[in-house]
CSV table of C-alpha atoms and ligand atoms in Angstrom, one decimal:
chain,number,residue,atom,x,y,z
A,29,UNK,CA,-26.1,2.1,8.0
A,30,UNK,CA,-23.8,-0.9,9.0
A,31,UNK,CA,-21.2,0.7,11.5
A,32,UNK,CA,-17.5,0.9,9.2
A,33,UNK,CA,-14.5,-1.3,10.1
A,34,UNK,CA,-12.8,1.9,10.6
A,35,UNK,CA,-14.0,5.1,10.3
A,36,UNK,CA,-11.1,8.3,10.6
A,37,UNK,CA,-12.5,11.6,11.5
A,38,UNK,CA,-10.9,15.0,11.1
A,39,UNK,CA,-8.0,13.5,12.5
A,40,UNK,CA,-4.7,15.7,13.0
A,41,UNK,CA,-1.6,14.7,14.3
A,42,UNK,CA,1.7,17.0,14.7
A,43,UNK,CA,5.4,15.6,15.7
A,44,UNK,CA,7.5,18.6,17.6
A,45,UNK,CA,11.2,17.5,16.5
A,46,UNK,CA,14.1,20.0,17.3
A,47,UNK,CA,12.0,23.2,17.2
A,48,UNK,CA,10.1,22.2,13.9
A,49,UNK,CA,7.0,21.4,14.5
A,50,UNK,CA,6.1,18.6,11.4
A,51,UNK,CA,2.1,18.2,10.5
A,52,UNK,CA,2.2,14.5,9.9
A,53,UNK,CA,-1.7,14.2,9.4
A,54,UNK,CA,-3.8,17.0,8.4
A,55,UNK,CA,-7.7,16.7,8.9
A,56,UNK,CA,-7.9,13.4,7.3
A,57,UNK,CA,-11.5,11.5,7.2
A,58,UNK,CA,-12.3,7.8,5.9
A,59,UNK,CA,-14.4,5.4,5.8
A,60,UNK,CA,-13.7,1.7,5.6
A,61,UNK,CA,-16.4,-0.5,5.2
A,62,UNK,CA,-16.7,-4.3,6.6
A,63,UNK,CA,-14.6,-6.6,4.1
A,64,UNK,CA,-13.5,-3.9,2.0
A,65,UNK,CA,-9.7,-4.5,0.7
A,66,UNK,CA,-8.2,-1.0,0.9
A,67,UNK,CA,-5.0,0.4,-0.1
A,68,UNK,CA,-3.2,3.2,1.2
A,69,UNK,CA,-0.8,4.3,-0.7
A,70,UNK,CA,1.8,7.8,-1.1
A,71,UNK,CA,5.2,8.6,-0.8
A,72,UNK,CA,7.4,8.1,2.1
A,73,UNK,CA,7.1,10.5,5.0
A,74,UNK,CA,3.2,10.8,3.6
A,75,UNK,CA,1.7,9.9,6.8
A,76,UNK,CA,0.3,6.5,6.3
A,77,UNK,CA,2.4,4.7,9.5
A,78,UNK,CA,1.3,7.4,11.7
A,79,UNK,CA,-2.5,7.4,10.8
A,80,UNK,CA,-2.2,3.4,11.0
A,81,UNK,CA,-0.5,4.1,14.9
A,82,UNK,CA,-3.1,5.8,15.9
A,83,UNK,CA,-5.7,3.5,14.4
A,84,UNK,CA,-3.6,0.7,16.8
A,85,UNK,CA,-3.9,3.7,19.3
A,86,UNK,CA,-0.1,3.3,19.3
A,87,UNK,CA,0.1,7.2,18.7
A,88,UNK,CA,-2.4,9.6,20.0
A,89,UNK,CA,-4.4,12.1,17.4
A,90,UNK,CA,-4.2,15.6,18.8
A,91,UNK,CA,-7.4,16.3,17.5
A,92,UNK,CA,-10.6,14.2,15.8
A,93,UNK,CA,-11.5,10.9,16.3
A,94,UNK,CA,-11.0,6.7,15.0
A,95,UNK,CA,-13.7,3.8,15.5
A,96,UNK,CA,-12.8,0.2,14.7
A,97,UNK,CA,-16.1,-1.6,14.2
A,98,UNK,CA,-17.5,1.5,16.3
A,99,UNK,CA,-15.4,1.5,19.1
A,100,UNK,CA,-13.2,4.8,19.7
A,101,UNK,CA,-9.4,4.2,19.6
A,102,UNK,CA,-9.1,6.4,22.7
A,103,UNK,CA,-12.5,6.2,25.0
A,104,UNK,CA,-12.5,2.3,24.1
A,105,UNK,CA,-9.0,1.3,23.8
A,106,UNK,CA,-9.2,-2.7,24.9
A,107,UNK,CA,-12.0,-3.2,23.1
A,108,UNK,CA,-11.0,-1.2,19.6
A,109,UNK,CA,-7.4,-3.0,19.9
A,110,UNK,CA,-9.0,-6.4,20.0
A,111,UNK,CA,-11.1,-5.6,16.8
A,112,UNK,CA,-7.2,-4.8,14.7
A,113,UNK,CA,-4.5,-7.0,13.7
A,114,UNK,CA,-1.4,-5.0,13.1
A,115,UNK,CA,1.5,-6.0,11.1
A,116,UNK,CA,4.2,-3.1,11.7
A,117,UNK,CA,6.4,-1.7,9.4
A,118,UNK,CA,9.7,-2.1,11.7
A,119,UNK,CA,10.5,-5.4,12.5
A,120,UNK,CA,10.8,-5.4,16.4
A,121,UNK,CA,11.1,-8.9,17.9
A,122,UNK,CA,12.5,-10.1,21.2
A,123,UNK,CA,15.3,-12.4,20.0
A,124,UNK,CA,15.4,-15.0,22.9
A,125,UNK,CA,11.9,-15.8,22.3
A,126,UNK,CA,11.1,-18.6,19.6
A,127,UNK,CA,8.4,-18.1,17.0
A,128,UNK,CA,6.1,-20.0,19.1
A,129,UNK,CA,6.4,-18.4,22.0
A,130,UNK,CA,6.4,-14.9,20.3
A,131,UNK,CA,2.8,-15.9,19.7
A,132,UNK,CA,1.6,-17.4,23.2
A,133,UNK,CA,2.9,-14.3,24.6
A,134,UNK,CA,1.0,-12.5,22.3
A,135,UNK,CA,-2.2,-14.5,22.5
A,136,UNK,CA,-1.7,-13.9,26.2
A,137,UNK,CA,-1.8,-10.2,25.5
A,138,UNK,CA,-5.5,-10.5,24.1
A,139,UNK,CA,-6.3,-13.0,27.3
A,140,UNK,CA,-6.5,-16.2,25.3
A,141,UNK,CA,-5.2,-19.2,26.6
A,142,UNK,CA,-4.9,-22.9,25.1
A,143,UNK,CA,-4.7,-20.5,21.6
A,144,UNK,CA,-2.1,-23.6,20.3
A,145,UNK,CA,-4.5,-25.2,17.4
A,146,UNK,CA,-4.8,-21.7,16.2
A,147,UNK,CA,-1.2,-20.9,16.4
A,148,UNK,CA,-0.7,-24.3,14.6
A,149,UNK,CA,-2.7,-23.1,11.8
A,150,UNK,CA,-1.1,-19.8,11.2
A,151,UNK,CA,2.3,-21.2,10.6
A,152,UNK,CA,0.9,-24.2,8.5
A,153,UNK,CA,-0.4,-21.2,6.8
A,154,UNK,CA,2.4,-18.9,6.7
A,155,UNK,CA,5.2,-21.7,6.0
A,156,UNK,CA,6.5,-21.1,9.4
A,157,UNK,CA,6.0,-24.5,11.0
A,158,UNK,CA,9.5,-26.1,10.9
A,159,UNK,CA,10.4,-22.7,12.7
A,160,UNK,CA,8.0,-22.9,15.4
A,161,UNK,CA,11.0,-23.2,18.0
A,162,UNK,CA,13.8,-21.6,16.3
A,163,UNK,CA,14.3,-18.2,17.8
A,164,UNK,CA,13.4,-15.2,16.5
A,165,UNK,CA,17.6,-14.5,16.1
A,166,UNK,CA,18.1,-17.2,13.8
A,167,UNK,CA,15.3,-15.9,11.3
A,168,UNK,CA,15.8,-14.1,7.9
A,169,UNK,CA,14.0,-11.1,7.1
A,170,UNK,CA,11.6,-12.9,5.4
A,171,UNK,CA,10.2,-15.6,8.0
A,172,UNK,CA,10.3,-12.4,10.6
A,173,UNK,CA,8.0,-10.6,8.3
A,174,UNK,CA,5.5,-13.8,8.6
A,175,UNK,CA,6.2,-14.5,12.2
A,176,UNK,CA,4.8,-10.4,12.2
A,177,UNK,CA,1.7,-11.6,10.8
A,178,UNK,CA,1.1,-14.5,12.7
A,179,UNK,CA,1.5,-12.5,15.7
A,180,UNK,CA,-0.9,-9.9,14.3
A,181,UNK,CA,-3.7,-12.7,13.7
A,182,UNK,CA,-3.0,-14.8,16.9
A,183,UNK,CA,-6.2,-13.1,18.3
A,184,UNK,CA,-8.3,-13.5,14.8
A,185,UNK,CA,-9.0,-10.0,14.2
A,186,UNK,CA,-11.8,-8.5,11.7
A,187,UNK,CA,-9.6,-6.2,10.7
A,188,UNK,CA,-6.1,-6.5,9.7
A,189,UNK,CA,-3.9,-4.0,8.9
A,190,UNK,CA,-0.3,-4.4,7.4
A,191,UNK,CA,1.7,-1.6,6.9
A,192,UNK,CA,4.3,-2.3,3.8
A,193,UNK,CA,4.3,-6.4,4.8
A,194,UNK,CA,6.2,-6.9,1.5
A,195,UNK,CA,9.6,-4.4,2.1
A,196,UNK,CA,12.3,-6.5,1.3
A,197,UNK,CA,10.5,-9.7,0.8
A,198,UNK,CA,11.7,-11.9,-2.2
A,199,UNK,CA,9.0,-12.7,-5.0
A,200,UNK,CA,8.2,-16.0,-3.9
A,201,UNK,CA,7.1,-15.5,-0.5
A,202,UNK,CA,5.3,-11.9,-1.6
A,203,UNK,CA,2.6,-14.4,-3.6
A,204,UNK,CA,2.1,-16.7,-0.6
A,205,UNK,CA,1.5,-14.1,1.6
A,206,UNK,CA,-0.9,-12.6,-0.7
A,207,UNK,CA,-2.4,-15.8,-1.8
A,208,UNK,CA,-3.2,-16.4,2.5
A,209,UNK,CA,-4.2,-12.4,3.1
A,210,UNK,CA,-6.5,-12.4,0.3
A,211,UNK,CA,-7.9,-15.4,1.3
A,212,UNK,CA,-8.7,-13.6,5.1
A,213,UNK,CA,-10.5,-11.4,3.5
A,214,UNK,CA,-12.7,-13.5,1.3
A,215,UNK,CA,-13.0,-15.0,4.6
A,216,UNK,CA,-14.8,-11.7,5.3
A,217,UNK,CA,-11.6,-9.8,7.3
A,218,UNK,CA,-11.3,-6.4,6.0
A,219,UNK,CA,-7.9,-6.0,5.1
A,220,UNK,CA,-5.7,-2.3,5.4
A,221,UNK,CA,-2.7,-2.3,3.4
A,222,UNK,CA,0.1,0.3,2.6
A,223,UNK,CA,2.9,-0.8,0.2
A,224,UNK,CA,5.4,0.9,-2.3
A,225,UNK,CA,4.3,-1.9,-4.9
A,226,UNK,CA,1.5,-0.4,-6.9
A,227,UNK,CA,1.2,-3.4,-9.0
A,228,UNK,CA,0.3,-5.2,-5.8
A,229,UNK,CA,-1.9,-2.6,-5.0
A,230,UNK,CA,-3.7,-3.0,-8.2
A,231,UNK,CA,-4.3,-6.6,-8.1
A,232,UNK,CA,-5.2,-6.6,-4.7
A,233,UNK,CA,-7.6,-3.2,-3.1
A,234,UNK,CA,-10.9,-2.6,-4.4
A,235,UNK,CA,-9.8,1.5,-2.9
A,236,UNK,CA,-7.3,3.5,-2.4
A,237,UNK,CA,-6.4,6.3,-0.8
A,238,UNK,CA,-3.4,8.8,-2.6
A,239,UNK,CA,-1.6,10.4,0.6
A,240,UNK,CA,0.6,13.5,0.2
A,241,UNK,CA,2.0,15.4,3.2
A,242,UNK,CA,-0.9,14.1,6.1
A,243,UNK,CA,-3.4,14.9,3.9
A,244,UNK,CA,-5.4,12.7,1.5
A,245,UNK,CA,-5.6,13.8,-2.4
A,246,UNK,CA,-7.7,11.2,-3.5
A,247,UNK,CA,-10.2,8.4,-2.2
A,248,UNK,CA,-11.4,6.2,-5.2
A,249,UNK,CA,-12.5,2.2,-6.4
A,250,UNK,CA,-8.8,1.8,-8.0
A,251,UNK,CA,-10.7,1.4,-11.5
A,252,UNK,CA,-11.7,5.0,-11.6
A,253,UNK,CA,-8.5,6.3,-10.2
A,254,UNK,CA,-6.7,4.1,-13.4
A,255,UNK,CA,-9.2,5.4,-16.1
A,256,UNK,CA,-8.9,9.4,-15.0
A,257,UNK,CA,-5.3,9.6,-14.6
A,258,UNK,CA,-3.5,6.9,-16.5
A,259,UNK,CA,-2.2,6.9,-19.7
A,260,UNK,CA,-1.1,4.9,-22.5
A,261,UNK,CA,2.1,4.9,-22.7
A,262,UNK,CA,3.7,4.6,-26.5
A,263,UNK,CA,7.4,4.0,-26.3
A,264,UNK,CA,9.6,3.8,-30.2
A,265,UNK,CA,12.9,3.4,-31.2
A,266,UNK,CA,13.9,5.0,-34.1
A,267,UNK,CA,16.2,2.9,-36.9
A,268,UNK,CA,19.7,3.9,-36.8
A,269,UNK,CA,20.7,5.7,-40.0
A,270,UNK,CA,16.9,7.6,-40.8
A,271,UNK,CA,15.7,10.8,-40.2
A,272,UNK,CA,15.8,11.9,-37.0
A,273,UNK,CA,12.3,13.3,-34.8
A,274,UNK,CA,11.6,16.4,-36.3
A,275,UNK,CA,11.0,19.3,-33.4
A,276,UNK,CA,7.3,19.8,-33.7
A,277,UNK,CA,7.2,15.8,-32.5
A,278,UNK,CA,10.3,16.5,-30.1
A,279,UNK,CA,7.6,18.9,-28.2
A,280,UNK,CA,5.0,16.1,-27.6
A,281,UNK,CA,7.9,13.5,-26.6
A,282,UNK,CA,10.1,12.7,-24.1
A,283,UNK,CA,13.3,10.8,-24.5
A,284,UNK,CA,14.1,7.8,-22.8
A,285,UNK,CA,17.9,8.5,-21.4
A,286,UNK,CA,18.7,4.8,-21.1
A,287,UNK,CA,17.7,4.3,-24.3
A,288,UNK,CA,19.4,5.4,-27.7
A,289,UNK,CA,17.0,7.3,-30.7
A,290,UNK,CA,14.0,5.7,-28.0
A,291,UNK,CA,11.0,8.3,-27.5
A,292,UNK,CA,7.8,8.0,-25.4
A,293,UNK,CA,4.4,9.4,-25.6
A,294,UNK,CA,2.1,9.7,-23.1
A,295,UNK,CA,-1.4,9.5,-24.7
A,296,UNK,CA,-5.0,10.8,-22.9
A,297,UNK,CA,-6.7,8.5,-25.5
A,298,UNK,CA,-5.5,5.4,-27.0
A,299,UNK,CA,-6.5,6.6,-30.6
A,300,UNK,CA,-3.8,9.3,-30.6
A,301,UNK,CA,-1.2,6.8,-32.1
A,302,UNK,CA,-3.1,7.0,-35.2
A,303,UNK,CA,-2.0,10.7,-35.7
A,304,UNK,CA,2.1,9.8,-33.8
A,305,UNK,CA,2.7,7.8,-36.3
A,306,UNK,CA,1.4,9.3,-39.3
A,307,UNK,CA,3.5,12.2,-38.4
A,308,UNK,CA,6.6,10.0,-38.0
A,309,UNK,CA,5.8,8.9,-41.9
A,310,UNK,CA,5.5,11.6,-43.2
A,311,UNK,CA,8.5,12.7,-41.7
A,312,UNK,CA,10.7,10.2,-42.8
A,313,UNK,CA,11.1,8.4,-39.9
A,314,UNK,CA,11.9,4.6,-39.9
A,315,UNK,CA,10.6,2.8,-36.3
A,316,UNK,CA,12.8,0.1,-35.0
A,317,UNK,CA,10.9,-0.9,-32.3
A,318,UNK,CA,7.5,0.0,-31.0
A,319,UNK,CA,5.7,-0.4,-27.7
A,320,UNK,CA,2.4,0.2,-25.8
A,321,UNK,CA,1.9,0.3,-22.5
A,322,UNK,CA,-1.8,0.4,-20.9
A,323,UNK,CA,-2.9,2.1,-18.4
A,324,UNK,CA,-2.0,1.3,-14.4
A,325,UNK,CA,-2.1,2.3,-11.4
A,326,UNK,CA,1.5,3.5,-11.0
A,327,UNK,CA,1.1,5.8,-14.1
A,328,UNK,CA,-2.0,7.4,-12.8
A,329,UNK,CA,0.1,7.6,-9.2
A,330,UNK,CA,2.5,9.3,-10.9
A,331,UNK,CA,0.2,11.5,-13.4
A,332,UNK,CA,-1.9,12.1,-10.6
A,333,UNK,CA,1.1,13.1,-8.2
A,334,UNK,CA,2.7,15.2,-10.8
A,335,UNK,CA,0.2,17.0,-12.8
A,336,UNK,CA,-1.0,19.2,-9.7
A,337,UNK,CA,-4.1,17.7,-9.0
A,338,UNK,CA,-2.6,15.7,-6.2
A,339,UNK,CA,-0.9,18.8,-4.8
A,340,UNK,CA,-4.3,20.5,-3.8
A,341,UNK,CA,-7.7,19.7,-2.1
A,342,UNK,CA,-8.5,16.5,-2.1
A,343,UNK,CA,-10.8,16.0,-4.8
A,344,UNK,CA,-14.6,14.9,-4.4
B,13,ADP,N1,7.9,9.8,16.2
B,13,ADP,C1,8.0,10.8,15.3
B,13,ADP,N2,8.6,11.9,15.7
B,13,ADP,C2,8.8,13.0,14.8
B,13,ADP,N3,8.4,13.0,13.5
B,13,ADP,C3,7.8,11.8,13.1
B,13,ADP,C4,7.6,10.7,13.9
B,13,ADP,N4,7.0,9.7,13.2
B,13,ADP,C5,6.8,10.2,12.0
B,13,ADP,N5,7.3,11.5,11.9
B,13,ADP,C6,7.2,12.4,10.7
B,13,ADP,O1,5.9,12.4,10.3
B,13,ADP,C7,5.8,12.4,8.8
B,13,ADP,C8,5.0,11.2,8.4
B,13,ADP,O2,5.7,10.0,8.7
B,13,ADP,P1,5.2,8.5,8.4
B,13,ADP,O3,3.8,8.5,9.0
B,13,ADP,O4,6.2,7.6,8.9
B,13,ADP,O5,5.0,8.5,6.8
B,13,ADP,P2,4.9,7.2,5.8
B,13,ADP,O6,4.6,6.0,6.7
B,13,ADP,O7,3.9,7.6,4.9
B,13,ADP,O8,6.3,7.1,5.2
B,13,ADP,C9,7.2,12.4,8.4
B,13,ADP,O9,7.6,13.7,8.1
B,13,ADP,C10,8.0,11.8,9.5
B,13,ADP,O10,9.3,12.3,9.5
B,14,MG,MG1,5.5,4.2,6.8
């Protein structure tokens, strides 16, 4: 078998604050195979920054063990770090520096010198080279956030992971960077990403993994995870002046606050519409509006998250 990009085994990690002590990963295992694009998604305090630390050997398991492309994060530091490309959630920059030095220093780092045609490319690449000798001060957000992933490719890396890269980054420049990650890893990179933006998420990772309190609930192809726990989604707006939802429907529905005489199903099978609005016929009902949604991955996050199955043992 072809030796993973990163492989995560029974891997714990615990944080002592105050007198608490807080289990931020909990005997999590993965596998990540060479050029996979995979998406690591939960809520926020999940554990998904500190099982990428430790990856980047920033953070030190207490207990299993990580290989990038074989080598262990703690037995084979140098040689593991070399193999990732880490764009950090927190933006952490020495201002004085400019962009370009920001990334001699860090191709110094990795030992490479004369790295300039390189560097050159990455901010054709990222947009970035009218910046090359502002500093890092003068920046927005936004062009930090790139200079973050130029620094994390200076030393071209098989495996890149970016930890929410698109926080607070406007629409625009969210596409380009996508447009240039995607093409590193058709490029053959394997690419690690964590992001709030499931719709991103969707278009983007082949797999996911659903993380929940340092553990993880579910490992899937993002397909399968959309056809077991999304739904359709059937949203209608009663007209103004009929009969209002009778209470046997009132049970399967849910209304939408925001939204006046506006109710939404959540269907298991698409063909259930047939029998909603038959009902709503017969009852006298008179739609206004009508809707359906299909399927996606943030309904099946949210169905999954919700319906219990992504509050116990990860399932197989
Ligand atoms: N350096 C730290 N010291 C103490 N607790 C921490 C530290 N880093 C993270 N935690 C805690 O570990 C848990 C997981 O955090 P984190 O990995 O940042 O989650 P995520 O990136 O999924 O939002 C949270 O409860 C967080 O408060
Ligand atoms: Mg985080």
């Amino acid at each position: 078998m072809a030796v993973s990009a990163v492989s995560v085994r029974q891997v714990s990690k615990i944080f002592a604050r105050a007198s608490q002590r807080v289990p931020a990963l909990q005997n999590v295992s993965l596998d990540i195979a060479p050029g996979e694009f995979f998406g690591l998604l939960g809520p926020n305090g999940a554990g998904k920054t500190t099982l990428i630390s430790c990856m980047a050997g920033l953070c030190r398991q207490d207990q299993g063990q990580i290989h990038i492309l074989g080598h262990d994060t703690r037995t084979a530091y140098r040689d593991a770090r070399r193999a990732l490309g880490v764009v950090p959630q927190e933006l952490v920059f020495d201002p004085f520096f400019s962009v370009r030095e920001i990334l001699q220093l860090q191709s110094g780092y990795f030992g490479i010198r004369k790295n300039d045609d390189w560097i050159d490319e990455l901010l054709a690449a990222l947009d970035l080279t009218d910046k090359a000798a502002s500093s890092m001060r003068s920046l927005s957000g936004g062009m930090k956030r790139r200079v973050l992933v130029a620094q994390a490719l200076v030393h071209r890396p098989p495996v890149i992971i970016l930890d929410e890269p698109t926080a607070g980054v406007d629409v625009a420049l969210r596409q380009g960077l996508w447009q240039f990650i995607r093409r590193l890893n058709r490029d053959g990179h394997t690419i690690i990403l964590t992001t709030h933006y499931l719709e991103e998420a969707e278009a983007l990772c082949g797999r996911v993994a659903l993380m929940r309190s340092g553990q993880i609930c579910a490992l899937e192809r993002t397909e399968t995870l959309i056809r077991q726990f999304a739904k359709h989604r059937l949203t209608v707006r009663l007209a103004d002046g009929g009969h209002p939802l009778p209470a046997v429907l009132m049970a399967q529905a849910k209304p939408l606050p925001e939204a006046p005489r506006t109710w939404l199903w959540t269907l298991d099978q698409l063909s259930e519409i047939e029998s909603v609005l038959a009902s709503l016929r017969e009852s006298g009902c008179k739609l206004e509006d009508m809707s359906i949604t299909p399927p996606d991955l943030e309904t099946a996050f949210l169905s999954f998250m919700n319906d219990g199955a992504g509050k116990g043992e990860r399932r197989d």
